[in-house]
Structure formats: C-alpha cells, structure tokens
PDB file of C-alpha atoms and ligand atoms in Angstrom:
ATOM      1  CA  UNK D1447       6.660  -1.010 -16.449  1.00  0.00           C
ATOM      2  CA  UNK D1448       5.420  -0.216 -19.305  1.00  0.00           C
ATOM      3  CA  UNK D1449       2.086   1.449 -19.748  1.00  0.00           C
ATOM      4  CA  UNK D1450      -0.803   1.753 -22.514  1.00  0.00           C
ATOM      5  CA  UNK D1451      -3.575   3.693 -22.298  1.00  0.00           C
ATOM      6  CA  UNK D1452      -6.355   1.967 -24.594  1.00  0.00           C
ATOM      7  CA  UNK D1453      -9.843   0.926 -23.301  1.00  0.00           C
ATOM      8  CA  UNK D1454     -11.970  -0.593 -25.963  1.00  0.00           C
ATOM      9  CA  UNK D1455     -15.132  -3.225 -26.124  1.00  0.00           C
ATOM     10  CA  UNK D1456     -13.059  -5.969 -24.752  1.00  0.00           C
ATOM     11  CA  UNK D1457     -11.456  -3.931 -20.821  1.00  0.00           C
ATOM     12  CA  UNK D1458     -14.951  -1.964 -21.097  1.00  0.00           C
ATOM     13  CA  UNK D1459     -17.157  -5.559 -21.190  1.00  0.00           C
ATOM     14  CA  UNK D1460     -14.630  -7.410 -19.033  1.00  0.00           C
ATOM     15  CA  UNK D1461     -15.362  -4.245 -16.020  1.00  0.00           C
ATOM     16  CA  UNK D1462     -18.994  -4.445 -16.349  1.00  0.00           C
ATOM     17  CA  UNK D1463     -18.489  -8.829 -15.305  1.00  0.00           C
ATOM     18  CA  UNK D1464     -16.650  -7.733 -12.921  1.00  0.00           C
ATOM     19  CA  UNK D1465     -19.532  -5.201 -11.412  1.00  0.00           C
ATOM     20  CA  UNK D1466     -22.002  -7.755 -11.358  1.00  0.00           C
ATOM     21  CA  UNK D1467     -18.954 -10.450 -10.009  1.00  0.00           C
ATOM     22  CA  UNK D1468     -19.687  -7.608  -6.954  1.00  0.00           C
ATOM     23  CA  UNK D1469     -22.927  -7.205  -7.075  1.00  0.00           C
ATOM     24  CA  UNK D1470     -23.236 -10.911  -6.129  1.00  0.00           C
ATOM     25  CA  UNK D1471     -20.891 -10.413  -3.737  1.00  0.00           C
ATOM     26  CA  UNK D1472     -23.308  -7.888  -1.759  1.00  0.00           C
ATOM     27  CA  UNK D1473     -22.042  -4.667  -3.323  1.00  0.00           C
ATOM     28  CA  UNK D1474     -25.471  -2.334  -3.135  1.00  0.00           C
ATOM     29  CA  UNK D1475     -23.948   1.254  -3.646  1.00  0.00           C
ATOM     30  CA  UNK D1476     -25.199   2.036  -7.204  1.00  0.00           C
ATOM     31  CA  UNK D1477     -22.373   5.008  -6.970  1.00  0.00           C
ATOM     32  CA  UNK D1478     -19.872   2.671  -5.606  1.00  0.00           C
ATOM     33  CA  UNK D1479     -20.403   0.155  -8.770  1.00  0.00           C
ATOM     34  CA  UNK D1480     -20.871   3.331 -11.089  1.00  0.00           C
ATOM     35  CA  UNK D1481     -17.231   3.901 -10.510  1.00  0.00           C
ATOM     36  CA  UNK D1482     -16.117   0.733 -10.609  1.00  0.00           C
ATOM     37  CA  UNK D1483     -17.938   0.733 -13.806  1.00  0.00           C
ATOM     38  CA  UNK D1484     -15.585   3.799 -14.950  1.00  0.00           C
ATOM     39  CA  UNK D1485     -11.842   3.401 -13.721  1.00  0.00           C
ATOM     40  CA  UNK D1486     -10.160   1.499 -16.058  1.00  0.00           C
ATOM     41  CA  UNK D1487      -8.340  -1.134 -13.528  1.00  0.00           C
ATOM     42  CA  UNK D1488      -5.799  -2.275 -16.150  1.00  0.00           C
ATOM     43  CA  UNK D1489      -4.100   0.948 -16.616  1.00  0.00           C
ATOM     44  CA  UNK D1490      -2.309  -0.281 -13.522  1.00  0.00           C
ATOM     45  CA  UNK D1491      -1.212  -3.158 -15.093  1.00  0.00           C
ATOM     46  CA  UNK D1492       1.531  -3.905 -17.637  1.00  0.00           C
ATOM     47  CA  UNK D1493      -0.206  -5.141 -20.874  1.00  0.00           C
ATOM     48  CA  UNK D1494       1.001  -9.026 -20.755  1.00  0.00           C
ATOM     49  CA  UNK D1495      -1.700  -8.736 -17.434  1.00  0.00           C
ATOM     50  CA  UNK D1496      -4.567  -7.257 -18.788  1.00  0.00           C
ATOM     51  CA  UNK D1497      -6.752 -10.449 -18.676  1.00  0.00           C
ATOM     52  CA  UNK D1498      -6.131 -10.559 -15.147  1.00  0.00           C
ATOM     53  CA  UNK D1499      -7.240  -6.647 -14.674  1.00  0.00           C
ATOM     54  CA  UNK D1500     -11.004  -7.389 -14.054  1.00  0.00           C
ATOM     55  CA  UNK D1501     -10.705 -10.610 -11.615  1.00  0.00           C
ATOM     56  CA  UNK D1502     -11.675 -10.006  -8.295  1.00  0.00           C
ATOM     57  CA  UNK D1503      -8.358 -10.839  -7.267  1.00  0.00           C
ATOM     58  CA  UNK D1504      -4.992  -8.343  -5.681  1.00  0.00           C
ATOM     59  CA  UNK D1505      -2.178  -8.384  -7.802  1.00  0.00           C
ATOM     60  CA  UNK D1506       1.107  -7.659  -7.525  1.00  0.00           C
ATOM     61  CA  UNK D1507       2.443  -4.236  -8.327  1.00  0.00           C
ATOM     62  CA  UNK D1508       5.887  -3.826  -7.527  1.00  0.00           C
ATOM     63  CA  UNK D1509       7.668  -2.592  -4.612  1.00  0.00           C
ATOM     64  CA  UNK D1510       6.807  -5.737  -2.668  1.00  0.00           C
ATOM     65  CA  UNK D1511       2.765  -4.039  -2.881  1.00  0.00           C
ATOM     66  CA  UNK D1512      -0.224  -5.333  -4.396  1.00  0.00           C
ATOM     67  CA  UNK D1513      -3.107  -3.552  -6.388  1.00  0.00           C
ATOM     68  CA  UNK D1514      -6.232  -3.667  -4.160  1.00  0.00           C
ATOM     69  CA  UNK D1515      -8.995  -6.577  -4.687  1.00  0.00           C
ATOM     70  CA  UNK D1516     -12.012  -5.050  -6.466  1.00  0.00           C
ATOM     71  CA  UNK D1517     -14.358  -6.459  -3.849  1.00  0.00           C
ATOM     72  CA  UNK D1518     -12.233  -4.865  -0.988  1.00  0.00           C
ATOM     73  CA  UNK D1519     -11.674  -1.511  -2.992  1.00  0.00           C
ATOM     74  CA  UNK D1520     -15.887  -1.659  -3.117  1.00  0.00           C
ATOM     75  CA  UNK D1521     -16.175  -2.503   0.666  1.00  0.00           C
ATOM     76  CA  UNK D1522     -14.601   0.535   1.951  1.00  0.00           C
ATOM     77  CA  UNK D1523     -15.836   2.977  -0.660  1.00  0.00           C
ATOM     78  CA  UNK D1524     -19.321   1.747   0.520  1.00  0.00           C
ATOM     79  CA  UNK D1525     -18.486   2.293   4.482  1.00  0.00           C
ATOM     80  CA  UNK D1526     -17.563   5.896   3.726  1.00  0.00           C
ATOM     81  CA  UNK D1527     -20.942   7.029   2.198  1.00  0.00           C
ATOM     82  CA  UNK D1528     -19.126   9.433   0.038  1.00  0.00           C
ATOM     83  CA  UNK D1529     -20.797  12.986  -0.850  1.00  0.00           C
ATOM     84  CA  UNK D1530     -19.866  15.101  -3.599  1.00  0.00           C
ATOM     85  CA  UNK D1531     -17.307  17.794  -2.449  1.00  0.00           C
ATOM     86  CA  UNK D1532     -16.378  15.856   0.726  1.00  0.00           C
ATOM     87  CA  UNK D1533     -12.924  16.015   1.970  1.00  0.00           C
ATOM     88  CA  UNK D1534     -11.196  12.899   2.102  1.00  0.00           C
ATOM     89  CA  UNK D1535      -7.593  11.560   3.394  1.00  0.00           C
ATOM     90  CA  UNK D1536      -6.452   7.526   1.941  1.00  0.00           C
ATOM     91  CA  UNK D1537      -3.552   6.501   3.935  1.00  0.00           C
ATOM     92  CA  UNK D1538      -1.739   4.045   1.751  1.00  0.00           C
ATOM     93  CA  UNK D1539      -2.218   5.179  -2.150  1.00  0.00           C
ATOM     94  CA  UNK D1540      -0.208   2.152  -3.362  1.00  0.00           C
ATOM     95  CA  UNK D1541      -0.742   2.180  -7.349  1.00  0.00           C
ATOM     96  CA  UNK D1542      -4.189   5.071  -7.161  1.00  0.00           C
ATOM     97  CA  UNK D1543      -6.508   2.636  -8.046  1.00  0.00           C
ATOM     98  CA  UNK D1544      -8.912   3.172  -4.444  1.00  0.00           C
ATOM     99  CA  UNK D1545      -7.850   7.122  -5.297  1.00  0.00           C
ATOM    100  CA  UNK D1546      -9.538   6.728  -8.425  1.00  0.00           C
ATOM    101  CA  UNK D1547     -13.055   5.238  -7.152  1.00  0.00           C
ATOM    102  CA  UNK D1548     -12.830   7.694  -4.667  1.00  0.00           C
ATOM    103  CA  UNK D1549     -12.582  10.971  -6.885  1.00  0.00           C
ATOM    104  CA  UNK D1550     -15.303   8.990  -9.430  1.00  0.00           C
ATOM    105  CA  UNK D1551     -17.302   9.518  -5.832  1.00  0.00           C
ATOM    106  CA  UNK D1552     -16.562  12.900  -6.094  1.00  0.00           C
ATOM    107  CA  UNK D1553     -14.273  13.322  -3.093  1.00  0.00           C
ATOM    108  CA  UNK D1554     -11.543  15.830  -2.651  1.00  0.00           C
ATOM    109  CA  UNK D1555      -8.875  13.376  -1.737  1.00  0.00           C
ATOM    110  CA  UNK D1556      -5.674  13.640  -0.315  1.00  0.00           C
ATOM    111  CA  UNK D1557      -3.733  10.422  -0.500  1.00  0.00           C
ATOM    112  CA  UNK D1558      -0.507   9.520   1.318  1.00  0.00           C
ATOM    113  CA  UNK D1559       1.915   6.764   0.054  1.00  0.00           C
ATOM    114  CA  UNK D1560       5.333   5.868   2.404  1.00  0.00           C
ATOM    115  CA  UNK D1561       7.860   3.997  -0.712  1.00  0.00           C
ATOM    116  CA  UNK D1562       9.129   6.957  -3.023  1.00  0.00           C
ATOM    117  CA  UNK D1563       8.562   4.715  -5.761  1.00  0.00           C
ATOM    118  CA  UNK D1564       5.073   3.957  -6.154  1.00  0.00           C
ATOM    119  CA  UNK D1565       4.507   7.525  -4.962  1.00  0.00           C
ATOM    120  CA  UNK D1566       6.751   8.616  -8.033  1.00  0.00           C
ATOM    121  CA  UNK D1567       4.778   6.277  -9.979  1.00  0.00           C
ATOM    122  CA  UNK D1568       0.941   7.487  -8.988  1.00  0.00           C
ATOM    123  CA  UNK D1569       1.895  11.618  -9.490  1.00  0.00           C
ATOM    124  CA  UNK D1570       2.420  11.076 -13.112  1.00  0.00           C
ATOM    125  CA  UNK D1571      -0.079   7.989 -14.120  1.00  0.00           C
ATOM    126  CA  UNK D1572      -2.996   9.296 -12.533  1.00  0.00           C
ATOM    127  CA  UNK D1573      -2.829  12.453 -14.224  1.00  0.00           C
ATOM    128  CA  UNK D1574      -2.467  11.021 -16.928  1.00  0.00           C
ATOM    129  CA  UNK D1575      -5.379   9.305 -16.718  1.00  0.00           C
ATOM    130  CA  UNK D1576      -7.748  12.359 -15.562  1.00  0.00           C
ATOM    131  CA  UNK D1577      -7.109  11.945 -12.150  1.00  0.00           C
ATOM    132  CA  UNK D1578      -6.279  15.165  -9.547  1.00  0.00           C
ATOM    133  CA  UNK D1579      -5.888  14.103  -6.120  1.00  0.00           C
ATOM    134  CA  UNK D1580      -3.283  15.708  -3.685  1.00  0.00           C
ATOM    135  CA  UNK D1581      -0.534  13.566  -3.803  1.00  0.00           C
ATOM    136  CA  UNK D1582       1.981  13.134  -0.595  1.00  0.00           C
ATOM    137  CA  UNK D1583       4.417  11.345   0.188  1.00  0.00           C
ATOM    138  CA  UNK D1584       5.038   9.988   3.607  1.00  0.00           C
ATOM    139  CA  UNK D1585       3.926   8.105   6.789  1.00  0.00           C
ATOM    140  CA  UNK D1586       0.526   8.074   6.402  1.00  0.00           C
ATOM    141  CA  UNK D1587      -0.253   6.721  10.455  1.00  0.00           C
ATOM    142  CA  UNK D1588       0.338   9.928  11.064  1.00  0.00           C
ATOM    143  CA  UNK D1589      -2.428  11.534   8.728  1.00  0.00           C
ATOM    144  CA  UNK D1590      -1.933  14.837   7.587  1.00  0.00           C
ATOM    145  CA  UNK D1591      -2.459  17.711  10.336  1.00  0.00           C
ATOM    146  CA  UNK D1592      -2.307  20.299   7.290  1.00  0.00           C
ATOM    147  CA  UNK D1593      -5.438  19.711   5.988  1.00  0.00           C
ATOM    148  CA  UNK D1594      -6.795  18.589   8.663  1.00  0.00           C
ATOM    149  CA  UNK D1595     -10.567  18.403   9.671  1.00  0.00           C
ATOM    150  CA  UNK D1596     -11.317  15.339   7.415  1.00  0.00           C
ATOM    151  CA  UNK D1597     -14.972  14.254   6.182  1.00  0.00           C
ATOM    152  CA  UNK D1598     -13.833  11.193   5.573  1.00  0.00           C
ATOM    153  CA  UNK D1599     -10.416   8.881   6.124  1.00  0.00           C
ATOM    154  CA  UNK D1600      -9.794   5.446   4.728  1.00  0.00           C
ATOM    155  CA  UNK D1601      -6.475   3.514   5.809  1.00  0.00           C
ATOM    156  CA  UNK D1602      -5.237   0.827   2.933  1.00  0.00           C
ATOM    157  CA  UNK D1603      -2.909  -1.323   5.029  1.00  0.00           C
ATOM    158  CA  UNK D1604      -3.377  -3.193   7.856  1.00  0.00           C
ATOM    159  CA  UNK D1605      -2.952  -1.658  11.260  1.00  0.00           C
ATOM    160  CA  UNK D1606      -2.042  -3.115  14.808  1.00  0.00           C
ATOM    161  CA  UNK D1607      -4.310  -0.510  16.440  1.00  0.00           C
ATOM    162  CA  UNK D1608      -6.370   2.686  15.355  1.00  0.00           C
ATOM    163  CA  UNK D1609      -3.678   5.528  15.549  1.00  0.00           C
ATOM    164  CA  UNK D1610      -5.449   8.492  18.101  1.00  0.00           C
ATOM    165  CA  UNK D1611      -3.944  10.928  15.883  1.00  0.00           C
ATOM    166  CA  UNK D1612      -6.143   9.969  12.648  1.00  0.00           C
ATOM    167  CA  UNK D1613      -9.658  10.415  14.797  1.00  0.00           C
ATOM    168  CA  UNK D1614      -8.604  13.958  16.062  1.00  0.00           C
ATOM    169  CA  UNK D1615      -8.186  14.691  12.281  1.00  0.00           C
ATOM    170  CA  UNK D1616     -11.435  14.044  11.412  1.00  0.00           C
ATOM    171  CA  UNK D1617     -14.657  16.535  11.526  1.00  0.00           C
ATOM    172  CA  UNK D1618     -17.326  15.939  14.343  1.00  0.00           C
ATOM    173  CA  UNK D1619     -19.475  13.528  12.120  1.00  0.00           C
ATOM    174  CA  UNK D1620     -16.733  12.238  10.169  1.00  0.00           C
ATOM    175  CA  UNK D1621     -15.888   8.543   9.521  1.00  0.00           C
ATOM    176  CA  UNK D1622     -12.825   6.434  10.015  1.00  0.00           C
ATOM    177  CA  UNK D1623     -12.277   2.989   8.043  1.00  0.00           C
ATOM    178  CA  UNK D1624      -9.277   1.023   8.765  1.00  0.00           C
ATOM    179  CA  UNK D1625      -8.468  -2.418   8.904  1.00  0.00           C
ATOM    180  CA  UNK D1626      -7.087  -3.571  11.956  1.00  0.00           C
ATOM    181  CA  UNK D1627      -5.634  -6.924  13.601  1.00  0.00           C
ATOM    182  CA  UNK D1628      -2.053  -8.437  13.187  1.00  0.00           C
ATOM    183  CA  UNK D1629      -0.143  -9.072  10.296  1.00  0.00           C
ATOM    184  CA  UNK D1630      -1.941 -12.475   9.137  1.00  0.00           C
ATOM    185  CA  UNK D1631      -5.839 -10.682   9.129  1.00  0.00           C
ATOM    186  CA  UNK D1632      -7.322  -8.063  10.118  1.00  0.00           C
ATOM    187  CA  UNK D1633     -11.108  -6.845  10.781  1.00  0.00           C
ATOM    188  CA  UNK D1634     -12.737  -3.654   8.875  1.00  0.00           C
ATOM    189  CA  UNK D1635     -13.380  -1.245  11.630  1.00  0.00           C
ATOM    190  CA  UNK D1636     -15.406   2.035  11.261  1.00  0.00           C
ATOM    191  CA  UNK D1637     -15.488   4.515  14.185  1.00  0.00           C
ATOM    192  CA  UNK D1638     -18.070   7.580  14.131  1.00  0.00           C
ATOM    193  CA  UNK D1639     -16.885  10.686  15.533  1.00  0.00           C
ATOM    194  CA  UNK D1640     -20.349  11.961  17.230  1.00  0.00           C
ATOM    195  CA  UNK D1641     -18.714  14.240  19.538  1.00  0.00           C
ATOM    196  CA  UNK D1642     -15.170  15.748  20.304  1.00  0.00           C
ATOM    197  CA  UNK D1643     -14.421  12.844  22.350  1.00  0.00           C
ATOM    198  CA  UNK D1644     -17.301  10.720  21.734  1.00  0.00           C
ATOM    199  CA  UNK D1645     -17.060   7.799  19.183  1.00  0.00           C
ATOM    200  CA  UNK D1646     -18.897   5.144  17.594  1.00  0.00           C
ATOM    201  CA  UNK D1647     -17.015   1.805  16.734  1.00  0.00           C
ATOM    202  CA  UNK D1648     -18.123  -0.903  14.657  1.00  0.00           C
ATOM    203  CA  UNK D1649     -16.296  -4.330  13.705  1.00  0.00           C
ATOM    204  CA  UNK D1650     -16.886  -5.850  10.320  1.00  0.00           C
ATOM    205  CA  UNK D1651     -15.471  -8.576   8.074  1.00  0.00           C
ATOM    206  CA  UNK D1652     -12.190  -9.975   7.834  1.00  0.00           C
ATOM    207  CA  UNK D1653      -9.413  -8.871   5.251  1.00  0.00           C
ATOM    208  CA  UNK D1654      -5.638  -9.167   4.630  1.00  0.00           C
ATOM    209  CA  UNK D1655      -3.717  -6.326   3.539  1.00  0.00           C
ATOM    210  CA  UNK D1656      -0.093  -5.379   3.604  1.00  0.00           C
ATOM    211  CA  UNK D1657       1.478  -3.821   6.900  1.00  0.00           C
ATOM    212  CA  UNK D1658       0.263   0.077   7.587  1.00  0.00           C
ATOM    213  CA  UNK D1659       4.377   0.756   8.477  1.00  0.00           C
ATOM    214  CA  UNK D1660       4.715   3.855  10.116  1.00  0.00           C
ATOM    215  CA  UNK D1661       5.464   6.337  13.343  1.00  0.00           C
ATOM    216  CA  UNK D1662       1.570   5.310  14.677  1.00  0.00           C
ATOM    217  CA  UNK D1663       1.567   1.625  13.279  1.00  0.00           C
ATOM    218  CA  UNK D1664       3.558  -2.052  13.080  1.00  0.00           C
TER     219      UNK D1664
HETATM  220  N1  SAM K2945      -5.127   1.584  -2.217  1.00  0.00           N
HETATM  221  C1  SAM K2945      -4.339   0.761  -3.095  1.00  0.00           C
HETATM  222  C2  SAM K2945      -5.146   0.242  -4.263  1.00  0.00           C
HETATM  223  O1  SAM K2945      -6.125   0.854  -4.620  1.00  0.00           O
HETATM  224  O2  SAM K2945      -4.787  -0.760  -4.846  1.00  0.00           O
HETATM  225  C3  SAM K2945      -3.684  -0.385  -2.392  1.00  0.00           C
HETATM  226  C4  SAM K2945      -2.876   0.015  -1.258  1.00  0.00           C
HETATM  227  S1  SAM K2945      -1.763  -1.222  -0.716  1.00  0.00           S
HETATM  228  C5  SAM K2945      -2.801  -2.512  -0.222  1.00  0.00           C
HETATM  229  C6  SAM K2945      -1.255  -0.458   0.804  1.00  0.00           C
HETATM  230  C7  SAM K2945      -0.304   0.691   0.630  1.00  0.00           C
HETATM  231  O3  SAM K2945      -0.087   1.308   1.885  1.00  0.00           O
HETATM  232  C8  SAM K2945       1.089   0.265   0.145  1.00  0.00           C
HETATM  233  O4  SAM K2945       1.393   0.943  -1.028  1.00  0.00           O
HETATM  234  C9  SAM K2945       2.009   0.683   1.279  1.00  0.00           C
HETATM  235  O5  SAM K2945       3.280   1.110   0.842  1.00  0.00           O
HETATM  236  C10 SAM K2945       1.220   1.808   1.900  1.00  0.00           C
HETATM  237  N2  SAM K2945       1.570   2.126   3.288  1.00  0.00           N
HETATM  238  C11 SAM K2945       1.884   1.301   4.310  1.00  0.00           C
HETATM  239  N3  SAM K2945       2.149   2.003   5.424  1.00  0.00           N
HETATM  240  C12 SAM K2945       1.997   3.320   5.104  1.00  0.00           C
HETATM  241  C13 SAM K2945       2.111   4.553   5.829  1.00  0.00           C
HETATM  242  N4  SAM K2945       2.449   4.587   7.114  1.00  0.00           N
HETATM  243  N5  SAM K2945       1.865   5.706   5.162  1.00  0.00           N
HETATM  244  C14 SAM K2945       1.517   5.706   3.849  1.00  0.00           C
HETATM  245  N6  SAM K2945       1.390   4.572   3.114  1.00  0.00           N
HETATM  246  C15 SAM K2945       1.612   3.403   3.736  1.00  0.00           C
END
C-alpha cells in the first residue's frame, strides 16, 4: 500500500461531516469528537480510497481486517472516560486508527496486535504520523501482565467470553470494554472493577467485529 501524508481543506472539511454524522448519532463526549476532529482517518487508506475515509462505514485493510467504523471507534472511546496520563491497554490495534483517538485522549496506551503484518505496518505509520504508543505484538486475550495494573482496557475484536485474566490486569476502579457474543454479533460490555473481586457489569448495544483469536478467546 501505498501511503501519502497530505491533509488539506478537502480530508479536514470531509472529518468535521463526519463529527456531526456522530453527533447525530448520540456521540456527546466533546473530547471524544475533538479527536475525531484531529486524526486524519485516511492516512490509513491508500489514496484511490480517500473519499471513502470519512463515511461512517469499516473498511477493509488488508490481512483479511477492517479499519474500525467511526461511530464504533467513538462508542468505546466514550465508555472509557479517558483522563489525561491514564494508562491504557487496546487489545486488537489492527491499522492504529482507535490507538490514535486514544493518545488524542491523552492516554498512555499500550496496544497489542496478533498478524505480524499489520503489526509491522502500525510501528512505522503511526510514528510517522506523530503517534507514540507501545507497540506489541501478540495474543492480546491474554493482556499484557508486564505492565500490568491498567486504568483502562479496550478489546477491538469480538470475544466469546470476557477473558478472567484481562480484569485481574486492571487497577481497583479501572474499566473493561469488550465486545462479546458469537461470531455473527456481539454486545458492548463494560465491567467496573470496584473491589479486588468485586465487579460491575453492564450490557450495551450490539456490534460486529472480527474474531478476538487467541489463548483466552474463539
Ligand atoms: N482498532 C482497529 C481500528 O481502529 O480500526 C480495528 C481493530 S480490528 C476490528 C480487530 C483487530 O484485532 C484485528 O487487527 C485482529 O487481528 C486483532 N486481534 C484479534 N485477536 C487478537 C488477539 N488475541 N490479540 C491481539 N490482536 C487480536
């Protein structure tokens, strides 16, 4: 693929449609449609598919993976009530686009991606582009016990169940969002670590993403 790195009038106009496309939608985080407002989504995209960049729509990205929707990229970042400095692990980094919004939050982020490729791919464009997460590469079901506790941990792909292991790596306080269901749909799920053992679930909306593949997953 090849890339370009322009963003002029026409990608800058085309993101701001697409912020009030979410807004409509029932996007309220002014932070969360700040950054929308600032990663340039079709850097991730080969030039020939720039006018399909700001739709609210996936897109395919190679490696059998898609680019996140905007709308679901929004939903999530919203769930995790993001503070500056907080500590966050993304299980599923795909292309960096979710990686982005989340350091625009001002998250630490450590992001986990299992195909070498798109992995390969992230660790130089997102640089590139400005962007300094800590890269891994890996099964992500697993989380990362290294730098474990987490404030914060967001899972990309769609899980059968919510892996144990990824709620003992969270703080006392911290939040979990993952999709979960089978591989047709699967409900947003947050859980609320109050206590060591003590949790708080809650079951939102329904999505589709690609299979979380992994050690703790399908
Ligand atoms: N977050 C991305 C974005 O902003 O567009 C989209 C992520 S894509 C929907 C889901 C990603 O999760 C895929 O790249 C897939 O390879 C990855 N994935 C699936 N199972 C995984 C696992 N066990 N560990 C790490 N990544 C995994």
């Amino acid at each position: 693929m090849a890339y370009k790195f322009i963003d002029n009038y026409r990608e800058k106009g085309a993101r701001k449609r697409l912020v009030d496309v979410l807004k409509k939608k029932g996007i309220e985080d002014e932070q969360v449609l700040q950054a929308i407002n600032k990663v340039p989504r079709h850097y991730f995209f080969d030039e020939t598919f720039w006018n399909q960049a700001y739709k609210d729509i996936a897109f395919p990205i190679g490696a059998g993976q898609t680019i996140s929707q905007p709308y679901t990229v929004a939903y999530q970042s919203e769930l995790l009530h993001i503070s500056k400095g907080q500590k966050v692990l993304e299980i599923g980094t795909g292309c960096g686009y979710q990686t982005c919004v989340l350091l625009e939050l001002g998250a630490e982020v450590y992001t986990i991606e299992r195909q070498e490729a798109l992995y390969q791919r992230t660790i130089q464009v997102l640089p590139y582009m400005g962007y300094r997460p800590h890269f891994y590469l890996g099964d992500g079901s697993k989380g990362i016990e290294t730098h474990a506790p987490y404030d914060k941990i967001i899972v990309t792909a769609g899980a059968p169940t919510v892996p144990e292991v990824l709620l003992r790596q969270l703080r006392v306080g911290g939040m979990l969002v993952i999709p979960v269901g089978d591989e047709q749909e699967q409900k947003m799920v947050t859980i609320l670590k109050v206590g060591d053992n003590d949790y708080e679930k809650v079951v939102l909306d329904t999505f589709r993403f690609v299979p979380l593949v992994g050690d703790q997953a399908w």
